[in-house]
Short mmCIF file of C-alpha atoms and ligand atoms in Angstrom, two decimals:
data_model
loop_
_atom_site.label_atom_id
_atom_site.label_comp_id
_atom_site.label_asym_id
_atom_site.label_seq_id
_atom_site.Cartn_x
_atom_site.Cartn_y
_atom_site.Cartn_z
CA MET A 1 -18.33 -126.08 140.84
CA VAL A 2 -15.95 -123.51 139.39
CA ASP A 3 -12.57 -124.71 137.64
CA ASP A 4 -9.88 -122.64 137.09
CA GLU A 5 -10.76 -121.91 133.57
CA GLN A 6 -14.40 -120.32 134.36
CA VAL A 7 -12.13 -118.32 136.84
CA ASP A 8 -9.97 -116.62 134.58
CA SER A 9 -12.97 -116.24 132.66
CA TYR A 10 -14.90 -114.05 135.34
CA GLU A 11 -13.14 -110.57 134.78
CA HIS A 12 -14.09 -107.87 136.97
CA THR A 13 -12.29 -105.19 137.64
CA PRO A 14 -12.90 -103.41 141.02
CA VAL A 15 -13.62 -100.17 140.99
CA LEU A 16 -12.22 -97.49 143.21
CA LEU A 17 -9.96 -100.19 144.95
CA ARG A 18 -7.80 -97.54 145.80
CA GLU A 19 -9.83 -94.88 147.38
CA VAL A 20 -12.32 -97.86 149.40
CA VAL A 21 -9.07 -99.39 150.53
CA ALA A 22 -8.16 -96.38 152.21
CA TYR A 23 -11.74 -95.08 153.30
CA LEU A 24 -11.94 -98.82 154.84
CA ASP A 25 -8.62 -98.87 156.33
CA PRO A 26 -8.13 -102.28 156.94
CA GLN A 27 -6.49 -103.25 160.16
CA PRO A 28 -5.19 -106.98 161.20
CA GLY A 29 -8.24 -108.12 163.49
CA ASN A 30 -10.71 -106.45 161.84
CA ARG A 31 -14.35 -107.30 160.66
CA PHE A 32 -15.94 -106.84 157.51
CA ILE A 33 -19.29 -107.02 155.26
CA ASP A 34 -18.25 -106.90 151.30
CA GLY A 35 -22.84 -106.54 149.93
CA THR A 36 -21.74 -107.73 146.85
CA LEU A 37 -18.76 -109.62 146.68
CA GLY A 38 -18.63 -110.04 142.59
CA ALA A 39 -15.42 -111.44 141.85
CA GLY A 40 -13.74 -110.40 145.14
CA GLY A 41 -11.62 -108.07 144.05
CA HIS A 42 -12.07 -105.33 146.76
CA ALA A 43 -12.94 -108.06 149.50
CA GLY A 44 -9.55 -109.42 148.87
CA GLU A 45 -7.65 -106.15 149.54
CA LEU A 46 -9.77 -106.13 152.96
CA LEU A 47 -9.05 -109.81 153.73
CA ALA A 48 -5.28 -108.89 152.88
CA GLY A 49 -5.10 -105.86 154.67
CA SER A 50 -7.01 -107.11 157.79
CA ALA A 51 -4.22 -110.48 158.18
CA PRO A 52 -3.26 -112.14 160.07
CA ASP A 53 -6.81 -112.49 161.51
CA GLY A 54 -9.38 -110.15 160.24
CA ARG A 55 -12.59 -111.60 158.79
CA LEU A 56 -15.21 -110.82 156.04
CA LEU A 57 -18.60 -111.91 155.22
CA GLY A 58 -19.35 -111.62 151.38
CA PHE A 59 -22.95 -111.42 150.13
CA ASP A 60 -24.17 -112.29 146.84
CA ARG A 61 -27.32 -113.19 144.82
CA ASP A 62 -25.77 -114.65 142.04
CA PRO A 63 -23.95 -117.95 142.72
CA ALA A 64 -21.50 -118.47 139.96
CA ALA A 65 -19.99 -115.11 140.83
CA LEU A 66 -20.09 -116.47 144.85
CA ALA A 67 -18.33 -120.12 143.39
CA VAL A 68 -16.02 -117.95 141.76
CA ALA A 69 -15.16 -115.58 144.55
CA ALA A 70 -14.93 -118.44 147.32
CA ARG A 71 -11.82 -119.85 144.50
CA ARG A 72 -10.05 -117.04 143.72
CA LEU A 73 -10.02 -115.71 147.58
CA ALA A 74 -9.18 -119.62 149.00
CA GLN A 75 -6.28 -118.40 150.37
CA TYR A 76 -7.78 -116.31 153.47
CA GLY A 77 -9.11 -120.25 154.18
CA ASP A 78 -12.06 -119.57 157.14
CA ARG A 79 -11.92 -116.08 157.20
CA LEU A 80 -13.79 -115.03 154.43
CA ILE A 81 -17.79 -116.23 154.55
CA THR A 82 -19.95 -115.90 151.54
CA VAL A 83 -23.45 -116.11 151.84
CA ALA A 84 -25.29 -117.02 148.78
CA GLY A 85 -29.10 -114.18 149.14
CA SER A 86 -29.21 -110.57 149.42
CA TYR A 87 -27.19 -107.63 150.96
CA GLY A 88 -31.13 -106.60 151.81
CA ASP A 89 -31.46 -109.63 154.17
CA MET A 90 -28.24 -108.49 156.59
CA ALA A 91 -29.94 -107.53 159.22
CA ILE A 92 -30.71 -110.40 160.08
CA SER A 93 -28.41 -112.82 158.70
CA ALA A 94 -24.89 -111.47 159.36
CA PRO A 95 -25.13 -111.29 163.35
CA GLU A 96 -25.80 -114.92 162.97
CA HIS A 97 -22.11 -115.06 161.43
CA GLY A 98 -20.81 -113.15 164.05
CA PHE A 99 -20.74 -109.84 162.42
CA ASP A 100 -22.37 -107.56 164.42
CA SER A 101 -20.42 -105.46 165.47
CA VAL A 102 -18.25 -104.82 162.32
CA ASP A 103 -15.52 -101.98 161.28
CA GLY A 104 -16.95 -101.29 157.66
CA ILE A 105 -19.44 -102.07 155.29
CA LEU A 106 -18.91 -101.96 151.33
CA LEU A 107 -21.53 -102.62 148.79
CA ASP A 108 -20.74 -101.78 145.06
CA LEU A 109 -24.46 -101.90 143.64
CA GLY A 110 -25.10 -103.32 140.28
CA LEU A 111 -24.10 -105.82 138.13
CA SER A 112 -20.22 -107.02 137.08
CA SER A 113 -18.19 -106.49 134.07
CA ARG A 114 -18.97 -111.07 133.58
CA GLN A 115 -22.37 -110.20 134.01
CA LEU A 116 -22.45 -107.87 131.84
CA GLU A 117 -21.05 -109.68 129.20
CA ASP A 118 -22.41 -113.66 129.51
CA ALA A 119 -24.79 -113.30 126.76
CA GLU A 120 -27.14 -115.64 128.96
CA ARG A 121 -28.13 -113.66 131.46
CA GLY A 122 -29.81 -111.09 129.02
CA PHE A 123 -28.26 -108.02 130.72
CA SER A 124 -26.75 -106.87 127.66
CA PHE A 125 -28.60 -105.71 124.63
CA LEU A 126 -25.41 -105.77 122.20
CA LYS A 127 -25.18 -109.35 123.03
CA GLU A 128 -28.12 -112.51 121.68
CA GLY A 129 -29.50 -114.19 124.63
CA PRO A 130 -32.92 -115.04 126.67
CA LEU A 131 -33.97 -111.82 128.54
CA ASP A 132 -33.38 -112.96 131.90
CA MET A 133 -31.84 -110.05 133.87
CA ARG A 134 -31.88 -112.40 136.73
CA PHE A 135 -28.64 -111.86 139.52
CA ASP A 136 -30.15 -114.95 140.84
CA PRO A 137 -30.86 -117.23 138.09
CA ARG A 138 -32.87 -120.39 140.28
CA GLN A 139 -35.50 -117.59 140.70
CA GLY A 140 -38.11 -114.72 140.65
CA GLU A 141 -39.53 -113.42 137.54
CA THR A 142 -37.60 -112.57 133.75
CA ALA A 143 -37.48 -109.35 132.23
CA ALA A 144 -39.37 -111.60 129.51
CA ASP A 145 -41.76 -112.31 131.95
CA LEU A 146 -42.40 -108.69 132.29
CA ILE A 147 -42.25 -107.43 128.90
CA ASN A 148 -44.53 -110.03 127.77
CA ASN A 149 -46.74 -110.36 130.74
CA LEU A 150 -47.64 -106.64 131.44
CA ASP A 151 -49.57 -103.95 130.29
CA ALA A 152 -48.41 -101.14 128.73
CA LYS A 153 -48.59 -98.29 131.54
CA GLU A 154 -47.37 -100.75 133.72
CA LEU A 155 -44.47 -100.67 131.37
CA ALA A 156 -43.99 -97.92 130.92
CA ASP A 157 -44.10 -97.49 134.76
CA ILE A 158 -41.05 -98.89 134.87
CA PHE A 159 -39.17 -97.66 131.68
CA ARG A 160 -40.11 -94.05 133.53
CA ARG A 161 -39.42 -94.81 136.71
CA TYR A 162 -35.97 -97.04 136.61
CA GLY A 163 -34.58 -95.49 133.42
CA GLU A 164 -35.59 -91.87 133.31
CA GLU A 165 -36.46 -92.47 129.73
CA GLN A 166 -38.27 -90.00 128.29
CA GLN A 167 -40.47 -92.22 125.48
CA SER A 168 -41.37 -94.40 127.70
CA ARG A 169 -45.24 -95.46 126.50
CA ARG A 170 -44.41 -94.73 123.40
CA ILE A 171 -41.80 -97.24 123.52
CA ALA A 172 -44.25 -99.79 126.81
CA ARG A 173 -46.66 -99.51 123.28
CA LEU A 174 -44.78 -100.57 120.92
CA ILE A 175 -43.71 -103.55 122.80
CA VAL A 176 -47.10 -104.96 123.38
CA VAL A 177 -48.20 -104.29 119.49
CA ASN A 178 -44.82 -106.64 118.41
CA ARG A 179 -44.59 -109.23 121.24
CA PRO A 180 -43.78 -111.80 122.62
CA LEU A 181 -40.85 -110.90 122.24
CA LEU A 182 -37.99 -113.24 124.10
CA THR A 183 -34.48 -112.25 123.23
CA THR A 184 -32.03 -108.99 124.26
CA THR A 185 -31.22 -107.94 120.57
CA GLU A 186 -35.39 -108.97 119.62
CA LEU A 187 -36.74 -106.39 122.26
CA ALA A 188 -33.25 -104.00 121.37
CA GLY A 189 -33.58 -104.28 117.78
CA LEU A 190 -37.37 -103.29 117.93
CA ILE A 191 -36.09 -100.19 120.08
CA GLU A 192 -34.23 -98.95 117.85
CA ARG A 193 -35.98 -99.18 114.70
CA GLU A 194 -39.12 -97.83 115.65
CA ILE A 195 -37.53 -95.46 117.96
CA GLY A 196 -34.61 -94.33 116.42
CA ARG A 197 -31.30 -92.89 118.19
CA ARG A 198 -32.68 -89.74 118.86
CA GLY A 199 -30.54 -89.76 122.50
CA ARG A 200 -27.17 -88.69 123.65
CA PRO A 201 -25.31 -89.55 120.99
CA GLY A 202 -23.01 -92.84 121.47
CA ARG A 203 -25.99 -94.16 122.96
CA HIS A 204 -27.64 -97.35 122.15
CA PRO A 205 -31.22 -95.76 122.78
CA ALA A 206 -32.29 -99.11 124.10
CA THR A 207 -29.52 -98.52 127.85
CA LYS A 208 -32.38 -96.83 129.66
CA VAL A 209 -35.03 -99.94 128.62
CA PHE A 210 -32.03 -102.69 129.56
CA GLN A 211 -31.54 -100.72 133.04
CA ALA A 212 -35.03 -100.12 134.12
CA LEU A 213 -35.66 -103.94 133.30
CA ARG A 214 -33.15 -104.92 135.48
CA ILE A 215 -33.63 -102.39 138.44
CA ALA A 216 -37.24 -103.72 138.38
CA VAL A 217 -36.50 -107.65 137.92
CA ASN A 218 -33.99 -107.68 141.04
CA ARG A 219 -35.89 -104.81 142.81
CA GLU A 220 -32.92 -103.18 142.83
CA LEU A 221 -33.76 -99.96 144.34
CA GLU A 222 -35.90 -101.65 147.32
CA GLU A 223 -33.03 -104.19 148.02
CA VAL A 224 -30.46 -100.49 148.00
CA GLU A 225 -33.00 -99.19 150.66
CA ARG A 226 -33.15 -102.81 152.76
CA GLY A 227 -29.28 -102.81 152.83
CA LEU A 228 -29.08 -99.44 153.92
CA ASN A 229 -30.87 -99.49 156.64
CA GLY A 230 -29.75 -102.71 157.36
CA ALA A 231 -26.31 -101.43 157.23
CA VAL A 232 -26.09 -99.08 160.06
CA GLY A 233 -27.28 -101.13 162.73
CA LEU A 234 -24.41 -103.79 162.12
CA LEU A 235 -21.34 -101.06 162.31
CA ARG A 236 -19.67 -100.49 165.81
CA PRO A 237 -19.32 -97.19 166.43
CA GLY A 238 -17.00 -95.24 164.27
CA GLY A 239 -17.16 -98.00 161.57
CA ARG A 240 -17.93 -97.05 157.98
CA LEU A 241 -19.88 -97.38 155.67
CA ALA A 242 -19.23 -96.86 151.69
CA ILE A 243 -21.46 -97.85 149.24
CA ILE A 244 -20.35 -96.96 145.37
CA SER A 245 -23.36 -96.76 142.58
CA PHE A 246 -23.69 -96.70 139.14
CA HIS A 247 -26.31 -94.31 138.06
CA SER A 248 -28.49 -91.13 138.90
CA LEU A 249 -31.40 -93.38 140.87
CA GLU A 250 -28.89 -95.32 143.63
CA ASP A 251 -27.03 -92.18 143.97
CA ARG A 252 -29.28 -90.21 144.61
CA LEU A 253 -30.88 -93.10 147.43
CA VAL A 254 -27.65 -93.43 148.90
CA LYS A 255 -27.09 -89.17 149.38
CA GLN A 256 -30.82 -88.89 150.68
CA PHE A 257 -30.19 -91.87 152.79
CA PHE A 258 -26.37 -90.63 154.49
CA ARG A 259 -27.81 -87.21 154.78
CA GLN A 260 -30.99 -87.90 156.73
CA ALA A 261 -29.13 -90.35 158.82
CA SER A 262 -26.52 -87.96 159.28
CA ARG A 263 -29.22 -85.21 161.14
CA ASP A 264 -30.18 -85.18 164.52
CA CYS A 265 -33.77 -83.90 163.80
CA THR A 266 -35.99 -84.25 161.03
CA CYS A 267 -38.85 -82.39 162.14
CA PRO A 268 -40.21 -80.30 159.40
CA PRO A 269 -37.89 -77.20 159.03
CA GLU A 270 -41.45 -74.84 159.59
CA GLN A 271 -41.88 -76.48 163.20
CA PRO A 272 -40.10 -73.91 165.66
CA VAL A 273 -39.37 -76.69 168.52
CA CYS A 274 -38.16 -79.80 167.69
CA THR A 275 -41.37 -82.78 168.66
CA CYS A 276 -39.26 -86.15 166.61
CA GLY A 277 -36.29 -86.70 169.55
CA GLY A 278 -34.07 -88.27 166.52
CA GLN A 279 -30.06 -88.16 167.18
CA ALA A 280 -28.00 -88.50 164.12
CA GLU A 281 -26.97 -92.35 163.69
CA LEU A 282 -23.99 -91.29 160.63
CA LYS A 283 -21.72 -89.09 160.41
CA LEU A 284 -20.16 -87.66 156.54
CA VAL A 285 -16.98 -89.25 155.23
CA THR A 286 -17.05 -87.97 152.04
CA ARG A 287 -18.75 -84.18 152.04
CA LYS A 288 -18.98 -85.06 147.57
CA ALA A 289 -19.14 -88.04 145.73
CA VAL A 290 -15.90 -90.03 144.81
CA GLN A 291 -15.14 -90.25 141.54
CA ALA A 292 -12.48 -92.02 139.24
CA THR A 293 -9.52 -90.74 138.31
CA ALA A 294 -8.69 -89.93 134.58
CA GLU A 295 -6.03 -92.51 134.74
CA GLU A 296 -8.71 -95.16 136.20
CA ILE A 297 -11.56 -94.07 133.65
CA ALA A 298 -8.77 -94.69 130.92
CA ALA A 299 -8.06 -98.28 132.10
CA ASN A 300 -11.61 -99.18 133.36
CA PRO A 301 -14.18 -97.17 130.85
CA ARG A 302 -16.91 -98.47 133.37
CA SER A 303 -15.19 -96.88 136.01
CA ARG A 304 -16.84 -93.49 134.41
CA SER A 305 -19.59 -93.37 135.95
CA ALA A 306 -18.92 -94.60 140.16
CA ARG A 307 -19.84 -92.17 142.49
CA LEU A 308 -18.64 -93.89 146.36
CA ARG A 309 -20.29 -92.16 149.56
CA VAL A 310 -18.45 -92.98 152.53
CA ALA A 311 -20.25 -92.62 156.11
CA ALA A 312 -19.66 -93.48 159.70
CA ARG A 313 -21.86 -94.85 162.64
CA ILE A 314 -21.51 -92.46 165.91
CA THR A 315 -23.58 -93.20 168.70
CA SER A 316 -25.23 -90.35 170.55
CA GLY A 317 -23.13 -87.05 171.11
CA ARG A 318 -19.85 -88.34 170.06
CA THR A 319 -18.46 -87.22 166.77
CA TYR A 320 -15.73 -88.12 164.62
CA GLY A 321 -14.17 -85.03 163.09
CA PRO A 322 -15.21 -83.06 160.41
CA PRO A 323 -15.32 -84.51 156.66
CA ASP A 324 -12.65 -85.22 154.76
CA ASP A 325 -13.17 -83.08 151.79
C1 SAM B 1 -20.00 -104.21 141.00
S1 SAM B 1 -20.00 -106.12 141.34
C2 SAM B 1 -19.84 -106.43 142.77
C3 SAM B 1 -17.57 -106.69 142.02
C4 SAM B 1 -17.19 -106.43 143.46
N1 SAM B 1 -17.24 -105.72 144.18
C5 SAM B 1 -15.73 -107.06 142.89
O1 SAM B 1 -14.29 -106.14 143.10
O2 SAM B 1 -15.49 -107.69 142.24
C6 SAM B 1 -21.62 -105.97 141.65
C7 SAM B 1 -22.21 -107.71 142.50
O3 SAM B 1 -23.14 -107.57 143.39
C8 SAM B 1 -24.31 -108.41 143.26
N2 SAM B 1 -25.80 -108.02 143.48
C9 SAM B 1 -26.60 -107.63 142.86
N3 SAM B 1 -27.21 -107.31 144.00
C10 SAM B 1 -27.53 -107.96 145.03
C11 SAM B 1 -27.93 -107.98 146.42
N4 SAM B 1 -29.53 -107.37 146.18
N5 SAM B 1 -27.46 -108.50 146.88
C12 SAM B 1 -26.70 -109.55 147.01
N6 SAM B 1 -25.72 -109.61 146.03
C13 SAM B 1 -26.13 -108.33 144.99
C14 SAM B 1 -23.90 -109.02 142.21
O4 SAM B 1 -24.68 -110.29 141.50
C15 SAM B 1 -22.95 -108.66 141.39
O5 SAM B 1 -21.94 -109.87 141.59
#
């Protein structure tokens, strides 16, 4: 259970809120899935817009976030259903709750400001805390488990693949020589001292390593792939899928998925005749990623890196007009 104080302290300003609502266009009676409920900012607007009888199924892996969202959105009663688990499982769990032909699905990827600011969660290199980084603190390996048990090559692979860190091997060797490392500031301090502030000005040298560890701990890219694949089959024809990503690895995945799913034939271009018989399942609604306005970035700097892409479900032979931009 969470109390009012915890609800009030769970600050998270939803990004691209106006744009998400415009693209998902909630109407009375609509049904939505929010795969990343967080503090419920986007979900609240979708529930308000689909009054009096629209319903929303909200997933989050973080039980604390779910408890806060449930309390914040209590006014919507049984129009909100929450699921403690990954949106990667939505293809199976959404139909169990009667959500199998929905009007819109939202994934607002990554972590919330609240999770970042809570030192005990271990996401931030600026706050002393255990190297945890699990969205669901009840299960799975922590960042400390990876840092202290993997060999230098495995660590370097994580830093390169999930952080695009150019000094991945050097940092991995440094960690292996200096471990055990148990806290965020031990790890960040080591990287800062030994690698220095050579990267982008204003960016802490441990930024990419922390991003990489968080992605590896939570298998985030695998979950995005599972979520995207599962979401398409849950949309009614014309239903929309809206994805907000915060770094290039996620955005690239989303862009490639949308491109692939919006093509009929996926045979190699050099093949003269189509043999795959593929049919597009999605139609792009946004041709380019939508970004926050200057006003939103000024009010919420976190929105600077947000990229929103939207696609609509099609059934074979049906189209829904050209993309918006
Ligand atoms: C950026 S926040 C969402 C904020 C939310 N849209 C709002 O308006 O408050 C992302 C949330 O997704 C959750 N999350 C991350 N990966 C997840 C996954 N695979 N399945 C379900 N929730 C996930 C995190 O715990 C976090 O609460």
